[in-house]
Structures are given as C-alpha cells and as structure tokens.
Amino acid sequence: MFKKILIANRGEIARRVIKTARRMGIKTVAVYSDADARAPFVLDADEAVHIGPSPAAQSYLIAEKIIEACKATGAEAVHPGYGFLSERTSFAEALAAEGIAFIGPPVNAIAAMGDKIESKKLAMQAGVNVVPGFVGEIDDTEHAVRISNEIGYPVMMKASAGGGGKGMRLAYDEKDVREGFDAVKREGLNSFGDDRVFIEKFILNPRHIEIQILGDQRGNILYLNERECSIQRRHQKVVEEAPSPFVTPKMRKAMGEQCVALAKAVGYYSAGTVELIVSGADPTGESFYFLEMNTRLQVEHPVTECITGIDLVEQMIRVAYGEKLLMTQDDIKIDGWAIENRVYAEDPYRGFLPSTGRIVRYNPPVPGWAGDIRGVDGVRVDDGVADGGEVSMFYDPMIAKLITWGKTRDEAADKQVAALDRFELEGLGHNIDFVSAIMQHPRFRSGELTTGFIAEEYPDGFAGAPASEGLIRKLCAIAGVVATSTSERARHIDGQLGDNLPAIRNWLVSVDKQKHDVIVHNGQVTVDGQKMELQTDYTPGARMVHAIADGESLAVKVAKSGSGFKMTTRGASHSVICLPEHVAPLSTHMIEKIPPDLSKYLICPMPGLITAVHVDVGDKVEAGQPLAIVEAMKMENILRAEKSGTVKSVNAKAGESLAVDAIILEME
C-alpha cells in the first residue's frame, strides 16, 4: 500500500481524504494557497506545502506546483478530490510521466466522459438511454432553430464542455433559440475555451438521479445504488439523498446495469458517477436518460457510504494501488436512508446572495469528522472550517455538509431538522434556515421532487419556514423563561435603587409582532391562560436553549437584538420582545424609528469585486436596467435599477473590491 499520498485540493474534501488515509496508516501531504495558510486541513495533514497566491488559477490549478510538492515530500500518489484538477486529463498524464499514481480513473475514461458530445455518442453505442437530441456540430443559429423544431419544444441548449450550471439555456420556442444560442456559445468559450453547443429535448417534471460506480483495474465494475439530487438551485445541487423515493428495484437494476455497461465501454476503474435525467411524469420509471459522467468523487458521496457501509475514498486508494475489489454486486445492499444538506455561505433572506467574511462562531451539532461512516448517532458533519476562519471570495461557498442516517426517510429528515437547529454559525449569511425549511416541506416529505422544486415552491424568495400555532406558543413559553431568568439575575445586582425589587412573573411576549400573555411562576408556565409542560436548560447569557415543550424536543438559538432578541429554530428566525406586564401598555407611546430611504442608492449586496459599471453621471436609466456587475464566489451578479431616474454620482469603478452595503452609485 502507498506510504504517503498528496491531496491536490482544499477544505472539507481534503480533510475527508486525510481521515481515511490516517485510518489506513497512510501519511498525507496537503497543499495550500495564501488564503488557506491556517485552514484546518493544513493542520490535519502530516505535511503541508505552500503552492502560491489565493486565486486558484495561481495555485490549485497549476499542475506543475502539485508535482513539485510530490517530489519534495516523496508522495507516491495524488488524490484530486473534486473540482480543480480532478477531471483534467493533462494532470493525470503529467503525474504518470513522473511515476506518480493518480487516485482516479484512467486518462482515456476522463477524456471520453469530459466531452458532453462525445460521451453521449459513447453512451448510445453502449446501449444506454440518451435524451432525444442532436449531437453533431451545429453550424449557426439558423441550424440550431431547424434542429430545435425537429426535436420539439422545449429544448435545452448546452455548452459541450460546460458544467456547474454554466453554458445552459432552456428554449420554449424559436424566439428563445435565436436569443439564447449565441449566448451559450459565448459562455462555453469564455468559461471552458470551447464554443461547441449541443441541443436536446427538455424532460418534463425532470428528476436528477445518479448512479454511483466503483470499479477496479481488473475489469470488475459495480453500481452502488442511486442518489436523488433533484433539489437544485441554478442547476447546482442543494439536497441529496440515497436511495431515491422514486426509484423501484426494477428501475434501479436497469439504471445500474446500463451505467456499468457505459463504464466498461471506456475501461473505467475507481469511483465515478453517471448522472441521469428521469421523467417524473412517467410512472413506469422507464424514461431515464444519460446526462453525463463525472469521473471523480462526488460532493454527495457520503449518502452512498451511509447506506452501503462502503468507504469510497478507501476503495479509490486501494484500486489506484492495484488491489482487486473484494465485493460483488450481490454484496451491495441498501441499509436505511441518508440525506445530505450543503451548508453554504449565502443568504437566502437576501436572494441567496453570496456571503463572505470571518466566521465568528462555528459549532456544528456534532464535531466535524467525529464517529464512524454514519457519524455520531446517525449525524455526520464533513467540514473544512473552524472558529475564526474566513470564507473568502476565491473559492466555493460551501462551509460544511450535514449528513444524517435513519432507518427510514422520515427519520433521516427529522434528524436533519433537529441537527440544523443545533448548528451554530455566526459572522456571515448562511442557508441553514432554508435547508431546514426544505426538510419540513410537505412536498419534500411526499417525495414528489423535480429539479424545479425550489423555483416552484419559493417563487418570491425565502422568508423563513412557516411556524405553526403550536410552535409559536412554545417559543413564547421559552421566551418567558429566558426573560424571567434574565430579570432575576438583574434584580440581584448590587447597587440598585431600593433593596427589594419585585420579581417579574407576568410578561407580554411579542413573537413576530403577535402578542401573547405569558406567566412564569414556581416552575410553571402558562401561555394565554393555557398551561404548558416545559423543561429547559437555559442560564442567562446562553446562546442555545434545549427544551422539552409539551413532550417535543426543541433546540432554539437565542441572540440579543436591540431591546429584544432573535430566536431561531425549525427553519426560521423570529423577532421576540418580552415586556413586563406593567410596562407593556407604555410601549404604545414609543416613537417608532423610521428607516432611511435607500431607494436612490445602488448598494453592493455582498463583498465582491466590481467587474463593470454600465452607467455614468447624468445617464437616464429605466427600472430593471443593468447598472453594475459584482463578482463573488466565482459567480457574476448583475445589479439592476429598482426604478427609473438619472444617475447623480458614481462612487465605484471596475476593478475595485467593495464591502457589503457599500454605495456604488446614487440616483437623483
């Protein structure tokens, strides 16, 4: 077995590989950029090598620096993780030329599957179902229109070398094709250096289902069941689970066997994933089609590990060393259900804008990397951050992956909700409330999923998960206990006017401006005259309250906010004010502070780089007109005018880095 391997990646996937390597007795080498100098994965590795400045193009994407690090440390093999160089044939070839093993598939398989047009042709030859479409060279827009008319609308236009949601346009008619074809070509050329485009039928009620493949260098290839990845935003996965609530045993077998046939056709070995698009409108389950093959480990691989008990990273290392798989297809079982939520540095309350900055507090529900393949009591956290760390603008916004395992799908989802309630993350925007809301959504629980789930269920954006009347009552009771405990401590502080300040028992509690009468006395709590059984562990100053309210366990994050506080649980944050009963009537006389009118300003919604300002002083603009572009987390964000007007001043220019809420320009 290898004695030392290098991980050509960063963050949580680097730590993932290190954990398995350490268990196998293999030494590890990390490589890091300036931005990652004090990152946890650097500290976890046995050795670490600095490879350049923060931008990936000057560090993690330079194969020569990775190879130099291998030579300097004596690393015998490289695990590429995902992203960066993981699917670059030139990297695998360069390693082979230096006698360094690549912990991944053979070069020919990476090349064959990396080209969407060529991979589709290979899939057809291997007998794999493919989406009806045109896989040859498309001459121009007129040719694209003719092809689309022949296939039948709607159609999807895709850049051949595309990925990550870039280089894709959905066309419902000829007009959409004419408007979008050239844009897809440009995006393909700008992002991937390849302007070839292919067109295929758009599947109605589409589900995104993928098959995990695992093979050795002796021709043995297995499928490790499927993952459901339909809940996506802008073509990027948010929630993944295994198995799929839609897939039947017959369907699983048909999918798996076709994907194995494709893998064998390209001489595949190591771990890989065949992505399929499946028509949810076809109850027979026979309408599944090849989408693409990812010749690497997937972000969502933990859910497969949880239901099969197979450590995919370990198998990749063993296969790269030349070992034979010690399992057969009959050994692959499905034990329970697993769900993964990606915790992103983005703010769902502000249109999912990227959020960068310092992590002030990071306290996951269980310690990262604790426990076995299923974590601790079915809760697993794969992370790459720590208290005080920084989420920078240079890399992907994923902070951690929360994986839960249960005997049933509902149990796994319930564990997600409970774990997300206990997940403390402060200092930047995050999507914890949002993914918790998805876990509780009736449509998610029913299993009726499509790739349009988020757009269809949250068409006007996200404002928090709806709270039931019962939950509001429980929050009122907990708020009453928090307020009473705090006031008890305050009235015993020395030096106050008078010796015997009365204890406050009666409160007017306002939750999201809804008022409730709460009495806390002798360990008993009533809300609007109704007694509630409540046990809490709250002590003054605590950030988290663990409570059992009317028999239900509840974890509530509590943060001071002005004259009240913010309580967060079950996928939403609630504004709470607790006033003593004798003070509450006076609140009606308080003057409400009116927020300033900021509508005349164009404000930077997130920290980022201004790449373009489209207007000058004196220009007249219309509502919806693009005014500037801000780049953050590898994504461009177009900022538009909210109303018509004339530009009074421009405060920023292209090339400047701006903080959140910085003023870009002012309208008259």
XYZ file of C-alpha atoms in Angstrom:
668
model
C 0.000 0.000 0.000
C 1.034 3.609 -0.553
C 3.032 5.038 2.334
C 2.308 8.697 1.532
C -0.277 10.467 -0.646
C -0.786 14.119 -1.557
C -4.244 15.712 -1.689
C -4.474 18.200 -4.552
C -7.427 20.009 -3.044
C -8.586 22.013 -0.045
C -11.324 22.378 2.553
C -13.655 19.579 3.569
C -12.715 17.144 0.800
C -9.037 17.385 1.764
C -9.991 16.557 5.357
C -12.205 13.717 4.086
C -9.268 12.053 2.316
C -6.962 12.672 5.281
C -9.378 10.936 7.672
C -9.468 7.719 5.639
C -5.747 7.784 4.866
C -4.930 8.123 8.554
C -7.138 5.116 9.366
C -5.306 3.145 6.670
C -1.907 4.120 8.103
C -1.006 6.325 5.129
C 0.843 9.631 5.621
C -0.715 12.689 3.954
C 0.547 15.867 2.320
C -1.626 18.975 1.974
C -1.017 21.789 -0.490
C -2.308 25.264 0.303
C -2.600 28.796 -1.038
C -2.103 32.051 0.861
C -5.800 32.157 1.779
C -5.629 28.660 3.294
C -2.396 29.017 5.268
C -4.164 28.441 8.611
C -7.031 26.269 7.382
C -7.921 23.101 9.338
C -6.970 20.727 6.519
C -3.417 22.119 6.546
C -3.155 21.384 10.263
C -4.671 17.909 9.852
C -2.135 16.694 7.275
C 1.224 15.187 8.244
C 2.985 17.662 5.926
C 1.927 20.807 4.090
C 3.396 22.618 1.091
C 2.637 26.211 0.088
C 1.839 26.438 -3.632
C 1.035 30.096 -4.324
C -1.345 33.058 -4.075
C -5.014 32.808 -3.169
C -6.595 32.698 -6.672
C -6.972 29.055 -7.736
C -5.538 29.851 -11.166
C -2.260 30.722 -9.433
C -2.186 27.786 -7.004
C -4.553 24.796 -7.002
C -4.937 24.752 -10.783
C -1.211 24.660 -11.576
C -0.266 21.019 -12.117
C 3.475 21.733 -12.066
C 3.267 23.010 -8.482
C 1.423 19.886 -7.368
C 4.046 17.656 -8.973
C 6.873 19.666 -7.400
C 5.209 19.180 -3.994
C 5.022 15.420 -4.612
C 8.724 15.264 -5.429
C 9.692 17.409 -2.448
C 7.745 15.266 0.024
C 8.090 11.835 -1.558
C 4.343 11.415 -2.107
C 3.695 8.304 -4.211
C 0.148 9.168 -5.281
C -2.269 12.104 -5.619
C -5.936 12.222 -4.688
C -7.508 15.136 -6.614
C -10.781 15.399 -4.669
C -13.407 17.133 -6.833
C -13.195 20.329 -8.846
C -9.807 21.916 -9.616
C -7.651 19.327 -11.481
C -9.784 16.248 -10.744
C -11.074 15.791 -14.309
C -8.176 17.270 -16.257
C -6.515 14.660 -18.462
C -3.308 16.669 -18.776
C -2.856 16.467 -14.996
C -3.274 12.686 -14.877
C -0.859 12.344 -17.807
C 1.725 14.598 -16.154
C 1.573 12.515 -12.961
C 2.019 9.296 -14.928
C 5.062 10.743 -16.704
C 6.655 11.339 -13.283
C 5.767 7.886 -11.973
C 3.193 9.264 -9.519
C -0.078 7.339 -9.166
C -3.361 9.123 -9.834
C -6.105 8.102 -7.413
C -8.823 8.194 -10.005
C -9.851 6.690 -13.341
C -7.647 6.137 -16.431
C -6.870 9.086 -18.689
C -8.857 7.721 -21.632
C -12.015 7.494 -19.487
C -11.612 11.068 -18.233
C -11.172 12.287 -21.808
C -14.096 10.292 -23.176
C -16.540 11.411 -20.493
C -15.290 15.020 -20.238
C -16.740 15.935 -23.628
C -20.545 16.004 -23.425
C -20.988 15.416 -27.162
C -18.529 12.518 -27.391
C -19.762 10.972 -24.129
C -23.314 10.960 -25.456
C -22.182 9.144 -28.602
C -20.364 6.557 -26.463
C -23.438 6.114 -24.285
C -25.560 5.408 -27.360
C -23.034 2.836 -28.568
C -23.032 1.157 -25.133
C -26.811 0.771 -25.211
C -27.513 3.490 -22.645
C -30.730 5.500 -22.953
C -29.994 9.034 -24.173
C -32.202 12.105 -24.387
C -33.506 12.716 -27.922
C -31.368 15.426 -29.465
C -28.649 16.446 -31.905
C -25.081 15.507 -31.009
C -23.207 16.719 -34.094
C -21.654 20.108 -34.920
C -24.199 22.939 -35.101
C -23.259 25.442 -37.807
C -25.101 28.591 -36.720
C -28.298 29.964 -35.198
C -30.444 29.003 -38.192
C -29.156 25.431 -37.964
C -29.956 25.448 -34.236
C -33.517 26.625 -34.973
C -34.074 23.822 -37.515
C -32.759 21.208 -35.074
C -34.933 22.508 -32.238
C -38.041 22.481 -34.433
C -37.330 18.855 -35.367
C -36.765 17.723 -31.757
C -39.840 19.555 -30.471
C -40.014 22.181 -27.720
C -38.976 22.695 -25.015
C -35.282 22.058 -25.707
C -32.114 22.616 -23.689
C -29.044 24.171 -25.319
C -25.792 23.211 -23.555
C -22.130 24.038 -23.986
C -20.299 20.776 -24.742
C -17.610 21.437 -22.138
C -19.997 23.065 -19.674
C -20.589 22.321 -16.022
C -21.773 23.854 -12.754
C -24.847 25.369 -14.391
C -22.832 27.489 -16.832
C -23.462 27.425 -20.585
C -27.105 26.314 -20.427
C -30.298 27.858 -21.841
C -33.840 26.498 -21.874
C -35.836 27.352 -25.011
C -39.621 27.065 -25.208
C -39.909 28.359 -28.762
C -37.946 29.519 -31.806
C -37.556 33.024 -30.369
C -35.776 31.606 -27.278
C -33.365 29.664 -29.510
C -32.492 32.741 -31.544
C -31.890 34.776 -28.388
C -30.001 32.120 -26.446
C -27.859 30.119 -28.895
C -25.096 32.713 -29.312
C -25.080 33.360 -25.546
C -24.458 29.657 -24.853
C -21.605 29.657 -27.377
C -20.024 32.705 -25.720
C -20.366 31.269 -22.207
C -18.825 27.996 -23.346
C -15.907 29.805 -24.928
C -15.347 32.215 -22.034
C -15.685 29.650 -19.244
C -14.270 26.497 -20.835
C -12.432 27.546 -24.002
C -14.865 25.552 -26.164
C -17.811 27.099 -28.027
C -19.403 23.868 -29.269
C -23.081 23.500 -28.361
C -25.477 20.581 -28.402
C -29.269 20.596 -28.212
C -31.530 18.020 -26.602
C -35.139 17.548 -25.583
C -36.012 19.063 -22.201
C -37.600 16.414 -19.996
C -40.833 17.450 -18.276
C -41.029 17.108 -14.478
C -37.348 16.190 -14.510
C -35.713 14.344 -11.633
C -31.920 14.279 -11.322
C -30.845 10.785 -10.293
C -27.299 9.473 -10.352
C -25.710 6.053 -10.083
C -22.503 5.536 -8.101
C -19.995 3.363 -9.973
C -16.985 1.587 -8.478
C -14.506 -0.500 -10.461
C -11.027 -1.992 -10.189
C -8.213 -2.331 -12.719
C -9.154 -5.953 -13.447
C -12.457 -5.197 -15.141
C -14.773 -5.594 -12.143
C -17.370 -2.821 -12.076
C -20.257 -2.451 -9.619
C -23.078 0.007 -9.149
C -23.635 1.184 -5.567
C -27.288 2.145 -5.937
C -28.599 5.620 -6.694
C -28.747 9.123 -5.242
C -31.638 11.551 -5.636
C -30.271 15.028 -6.410
C -33.338 16.793 -7.784
C -33.436 19.702 -5.324
C -31.209 22.215 -7.047
C -30.869 25.967 -7.397
C -29.477 27.365 -10.648
C -28.513 23.812 -11.676
C -26.432 23.360 -8.509
C -27.383 20.669 -6.002
C -28.585 21.671 -2.543
C -30.024 18.448 -1.092
C -29.034 14.861 -1.901
C -30.357 11.580 -0.592
C -29.920 7.856 -1.018
C -31.814 5.886 -2.050
C -34.334 7.804 -4.192
C -38.005 7.759 -3.145
C -38.900 7.437 -6.843
C -36.709 4.527 -7.886
C -38.089 0.964 -7.759
C -35.875 -2.157 -7.515
C -36.602 -2.894 -11.189
C -35.672 0.642 -12.211
C -32.538 0.574 -10.033
C -31.350 -2.636 -11.702
C -31.991 -1.282 -15.224
C -30.230 2.002 -14.465
C -27.314 0.315 -12.736
C -26.698 -2.215 -15.479
C -26.737 0.449 -18.207
C -24.294 2.596 -16.231
C -21.974 -0.379 -15.700
C -22.112 -1.048 -19.465
C -21.049 2.548 -20.137
C -18.192 2.303 -17.611
C -16.973 -0.928 -19.188
C -17.115 0.654 -22.650
C -14.443 3.181 -21.611
C -12.369 0.807 -19.455
C -13.349 2.639 -16.275
C -11.994 1.984 -12.805
C -12.060 3.869 -9.450
C -15.152 5.727 -8.204
C -17.336 7.604 -10.662
C -20.899 8.789 -11.085
C -23.262 8.523 -14.026
C -25.862 11.281 -13.896
C -29.300 10.589 -15.326
C -32.293 12.761 -16.064
C -35.538 10.953 -15.288
C -39.054 11.904 -16.296
C -41.181 12.198 -13.192
C -44.191 12.312 -15.499
C -43.668 8.651 -16.453
C -44.962 6.433 -13.616
C -43.363 3.334 -15.184
C -39.910 4.673 -14.323
C -38.608 3.641 -17.725
C -37.958 7.179 -19.002
C -34.419 7.667 -17.711
C -31.666 9.110 -19.883
C -27.899 9.577 -19.719
C -26.879 13.118 -18.833
C -23.139 12.953 -18.147
C -20.496 11.013 -16.258
C -18.380 12.589 -13.540
C -15.017 10.826 -13.454
C -14.255 11.628 -9.825
C -15.638 11.514 -6.314
C -18.874 13.472 -5.921
C -19.632 16.042 -3.229
C -22.623 13.920 -2.200
C -20.740 10.619 -1.847
C -21.388 10.384 1.947
C -25.051 9.402 1.494
C -23.977 6.373 -0.542
C -21.404 5.486 2.107
C -24.085 5.661 4.813
C -26.495 3.205 3.157
C -23.862 0.768 1.850
C -21.234 0.939 4.590
C -18.523 1.298 1.923
C -15.774 3.908 2.358
C -15.446 5.219 -1.207
C -12.184 7.066 -0.541
C -10.605 3.879 0.812
C -11.746 1.930 -2.251
C -10.320 4.607 -4.579
C -6.942 4.365 -2.853
C -6.930 0.555 -2.944
C -7.932 0.460 -6.621
C -5.221 3.007 -7.516
C -2.682 0.748 -5.791
C -3.846 -2.136 -7.973
C -5.920 -4.096 -5.488
C -8.977 -6.078 -6.550
C -12.458 -5.215 -5.264
C -13.326 -7.659 -2.502
C -17.066 -7.291 -3.038
C -19.517 -8.369 -5.731
C -22.774 -6.845 -6.936
C -24.708 -9.220 -4.658
C -22.890 -7.723 -1.667
C -24.256 -4.227 -2.339
C -27.264 -3.637 -0.098
C -29.416 -0.703 0.992
C -29.427 -0.223 4.741
C -31.665 2.655 5.845
C -31.830 6.145 4.353
C -29.351 9.028 4.233
C -29.825 12.737 3.456
C -27.157 15.390 2.878
C -27.655 19.145 3.081
C -24.965 21.509 1.857
C -24.393 24.401 4.264
C -23.483 27.334 2.034
C -22.180 30.839 2.757
C -25.135 32.532 1.096
C -28.076 34.496 2.445
C -31.469 33.056 1.421
C -33.229 36.026 3.043
C -31.447 38.321 0.543
C -31.993 36.386 -2.652
C -29.243 33.817 -1.920
C -26.515 36.405 -2.355
C -23.008 35.069 -1.636
C -21.711 35.903 1.818
C -18.025 36.132 2.620
C -16.156 37.081 5.758
C -14.953 35.889 9.134
C -16.717 33.027 10.908
C -17.261 34.436 14.388
C -18.741 31.263 15.832
C -18.806 27.747 14.408
C -20.354 24.975 16.470
C -21.833 22.084 14.453
C -24.356 19.671 16.024
C -21.606 17.042 16.320
C -17.869 17.695 15.922
C -16.648 17.503 12.336
C -15.318 14.068 11.367
C -16.403 12.517 14.676
C -17.681 8.946 14.776
C -17.759 6.366 12.007
C -19.056 6.452 8.435
C -22.503 7.418 9.775
C -21.121 9.976 12.209
C -22.438 10.091 15.776
C -25.892 8.586 16.331
C -26.645 8.998 12.637
C -25.415 12.612 12.380
C -22.246 13.282 10.368
C -20.572 16.607 9.630
C -17.951 16.899 6.872
C -16.422 20.355 7.196
C -13.371 22.421 6.371
C -13.727 25.450 8.638
C -13.270 26.430 12.287
C -13.969 29.341 14.638
C -12.188 32.450 13.397
C -11.698 31.088 9.894
C -12.591 33.095 6.810
C -14.818 32.247 3.886
C -13.056 34.054 1.063
C -14.201 35.204 -2.347
C -11.703 32.898 -4.066
C -13.379 29.509 -3.627
C -16.674 27.666 -3.494
C -19.089 28.956 -0.785
C -19.695 25.543 0.815
C -18.930 25.603 4.545
C -19.922 22.082 5.541
C -22.035 19.072 4.651
C -24.574 17.780 7.150
C -25.401 14.118 6.634
C -28.000 12.191 8.608
C -28.848 8.498 8.536
C -32.012 6.809 9.738
C -33.864 3.560 9.266
C -36.494 5.426 7.228
C -36.587 8.550 5.072
C -38.698 10.440 7.610
C -36.278 9.549 10.402
C -33.318 10.842 8.365
C -35.227 14.075 7.591
C -36.270 14.530 11.237
C -32.619 14.151 12.271
C -31.717 16.838 9.728
C -34.197 19.314 11.234
C -33.012 18.621 14.781
C -29.335 18.838 13.804
C -29.828 22.063 11.835
C -31.493 23.624 14.886
C -28.317 22.868 16.869
C -25.947 24.116 14.138
C -24.418 27.418 15.324
C -22.872 29.562 12.596
C -22.337 33.298 13.055
C -20.455 36.048 11.261
C -21.832 35.644 7.755
C -25.016 34.731 5.929
C -25.836 31.038 5.582
C -28.619 28.780 4.325
C -29.295 26.709 7.464
C -32.862 28.023 7.845
C -33.530 27.369 4.168
C -32.464 23.719 4.082
C -34.350 23.132 7.339
C -37.462 24.547 5.674
C -36.992 22.130 2.775
C -36.686 19.188 5.170
C -40.056 20.119 6.714
C -41.832 20.920 3.436
C -44.841 18.651 2.765
C -43.797 18.197 -0.860
C -40.312 17.069 0.159
C -41.779 14.651 2.678
C -44.054 13.222 -0.030
C -41.049 12.506 -2.270
C -42.649 14.353 -5.212
C -39.432 16.059 -6.287
C -38.278 17.673 -9.533
C -35.391 19.954 -10.428
C -37.902 22.816 -10.336
C -38.726 22.280 -6.646
C -37.078 25.446 -5.282
C -38.268 27.734 -8.087
C -41.813 26.379 -7.801
C -42.098 26.353 -4.008
C -40.245 29.625 -3.346
C -41.107 31.791 -6.388
C -40.891 35.026 -4.384
C -37.761 34.113 -2.469
C -37.344 32.738 1.031
C -38.742 34.368 4.155
C -38.360 31.512 6.635
C -40.256 28.292 7.205
C -43.870 28.858 8.279
C -44.360 28.352 12.017
C -47.384 26.517 13.369
C -49.515 27.964 16.144
C -48.157 25.264 18.445
C -44.545 26.225 17.705
C -45.264 29.917 18.354
C -46.769 29.025 21.756
C -43.662 27.019 22.630
C -41.419 29.910 21.602
C -43.496 32.252 23.792
C -43.043 29.918 26.753
C -39.295 29.640 26.202
C -39.065 33.430 25.747
C -40.880 33.884 29.056
C -38.367 31.632 30.814
C -35.450 33.490 29.196
C -36.870 36.884 30.209
C -37.638 35.742 33.776
C -34.202 34.214 34.253
C -32.522 37.345 32.922
C -34.589 39.687 35.103
C -33.942 37.525 38.192
C -30.228 37.914 37.716
C -30.602 41.664 37.047
C -32.623 42.370 40.185
C -29.930 40.858 42.408
C -27.105 43.018 41.053
C -25.696 45.129 43.887
C -26.075 48.924 43.996
C -29.585 49.264 42.584
C -32.151 51.737 43.910
C -34.072 50.008 46.668
C -33.401 46.757 48.450
C -36.301 44.555 47.423
C -37.041 44.787 43.705
C -40.149 42.735 42.904
C -39.785 39.592 40.818
C -41.358 39.819 37.368
C -43.639 36.898 36.556
C -46.149 38.272 34.058
C -44.945 39.097 30.543
C -46.348 40.359 27.290
C -44.393 38.386 24.704
C -44.411 39.544 21.108
C -43.275 36.980 18.517
C -43.129 38.459 15.012
C -45.466 41.228 16.324
C -48.077 38.720 17.565
C -48.729 39.358 21.285
C -49.237 36.658 23.921
C -49.635 36.734 27.711
C -47.056 34.560 29.452
C -46.814 33.802 33.183
C -43.770 32.114 34.689
C -44.102 31.179 38.369
C -42.753 28.377 40.566
C -41.561 26.386 37.572
C -44.960 26.576 35.871
C -45.541 28.341 32.541
C -48.839 29.405 31.018
C -49.363 30.946 27.586
C -52.600 32.843 27.040
C -54.045 31.069 30.082
C -53.093 27.549 28.966
C -50.556 25.585 30.990
C -47.517 24.213 29.153
C -45.214 21.441 30.301
C -41.765 22.954 29.824
C -38.269 21.906 30.811
C -35.250 23.978 29.735
C -31.539 24.185 30.446
C -31.379 27.956 29.977
C -28.952 30.049 32.026
C -28.540 33.806 31.491
C -26.269 34.527 28.556
C -26.649 31.110 26.912
C -26.809 31.183 23.109
C -28.727 27.921 22.811
C -31.778 26.679 24.700
C -32.525 22.957 24.763
C -36.126 22.458 25.807
C -38.835 19.841 26.046
C -42.129 21.630 25.465
C -45.323 19.587 25.732
C -43.271 16.474 25.051
C -41.451 17.823 21.979
C -37.672 18.328 21.997
C -36.656 21.717 20.690
C -33.299 23.441 20.241
C -33.607 27.229 19.953
C -30.785 29.660 19.205
C -31.173 32.911 21.182
C -29.369 36.147 20.276
C -29.779 39.603 21.805
C -31.228 42.047 19.273
C -31.887 45.644 20.338
C -34.489 45.711 23.091
C -35.468 42.132 22.365
C -33.825 39.103 20.908
C -33.896 36.796 17.909
C -34.991 33.187 18.334
C -34.101 30.735 15.581
C -35.475 27.226 15.231
C -37.225 24.964 12.726
C -36.015 26.871 9.699
C -36.892 30.439 10.643
C -35.708 33.369 12.736
C -38.293 35.133 14.886
C -38.155 38.659 16.320
C -39.120 38.463 20.003
C -39.808 41.232 22.550
C -40.633 40.479 26.197
C -42.131 43.307 28.257
C -43.197 43.136 31.910
C -46.966 43.320 32.220
C -46.854 46.742 33.905
C -44.502 48.160 31.237
C -46.245 46.791 28.137
C -49.007 49.486 27.988
C -46.337 52.189 27.823
C -44.841 50.676 24.655
C -47.694 52.117 22.606
C -46.292 55.594 23.329
C -42.826 54.794 21.980
C -41.948 56.530 18.729
C -41.112 54.005 16.049
C -37.872 54.732 14.245
C -38.478 55.112 10.538
C -35.710 53.548 8.437
C -33.967 55.858 5.957
C -34.975 55.816 2.307
C -32.195 53.983 0.477
C -34.073 53.524 -2.793
C -31.995 56.212 -4.528
C -28.759 54.301 -3.866
C -27.345 51.266 -5.634
C -25.835 49.339 -2.734
C -23.373 46.450 -3.022
C -25.346 43.432 -1.687
C -22.270 41.344 -0.806
C -18.495 41.699 -0.503
C -17.110 41.335 -4.001
C -15.240 42.677 -6.987
C -16.834 45.285 -9.253
C -16.210 43.975 -12.757
C -18.295 46.543 -14.658
C -20.224 49.798 -14.156
C -22.573 50.377 -17.086
C -23.598 53.995 -16.460
C -22.069 57.435 -15.964
C -23.163 60.605 -14.176
C -26.139 62.172 -15.967
C -27.326 58.952 -17.630
C -31.054 58.270 -17.552
C -31.947 54.699 -16.558
C -35.121 52.626 -16.546
C -36.336 50.150 -13.939
C -34.697 46.767 -14.479
C -31.765 48.193 -16.439
C -28.354 46.615 -15.569
C -26.225 49.161 -13.702
C -23.213 47.177 -12.470
C -21.787 43.669 -12.128
C -20.327 42.326 -8.891
C -18.328 39.094 -8.876
C -18.256 36.949 -5.731
C -17.732 33.218 -5.105
C -16.932 32.614 -8.786
C -20.378 33.942 -9.809
C -21.334 37.177 -11.556
C -24.252 39.131 -10.059
C -25.999 41.739 -12.193
C -27.298 44.719 -10.176
C -30.312 46.420 -11.761
C -32.137 49.716 -11.280
C -35.153 49.413 -8.985
C -36.824 52.455 -10.570
C -36.369 54.978 -13.343
C -34.185 58.005 -12.760
C -30.974 59.883 -13.515
C -27.536 58.983 -12.186
C -26.349 61.688 -9.754
C -22.958 60.240 -8.792
C -20.852 57.095 -9.308
C -18.774 56.056 -6.307
C -17.130 52.870 -7.590
C -15.329 51.718 -10.701
C -14.418 48.416 -12.311
C -11.611 46.591 -10.527
C -12.472 47.806 -7.023
C -13.220 45.426 -4.153
C -16.262 46.554 -2.169
C -17.625 45.648 1.244
C -21.247 44.686 1.752
C -23.607 47.730 1.736
C -21.006 49.963 0.053
C -22.668 52.613 -2.147
C -21.910 52.054 -5.840
C -23.919 54.982 -7.216
C -26.639 57.467 -6.285
C -29.721 58.471 -8.268
C -31.221 61.970 -8.256
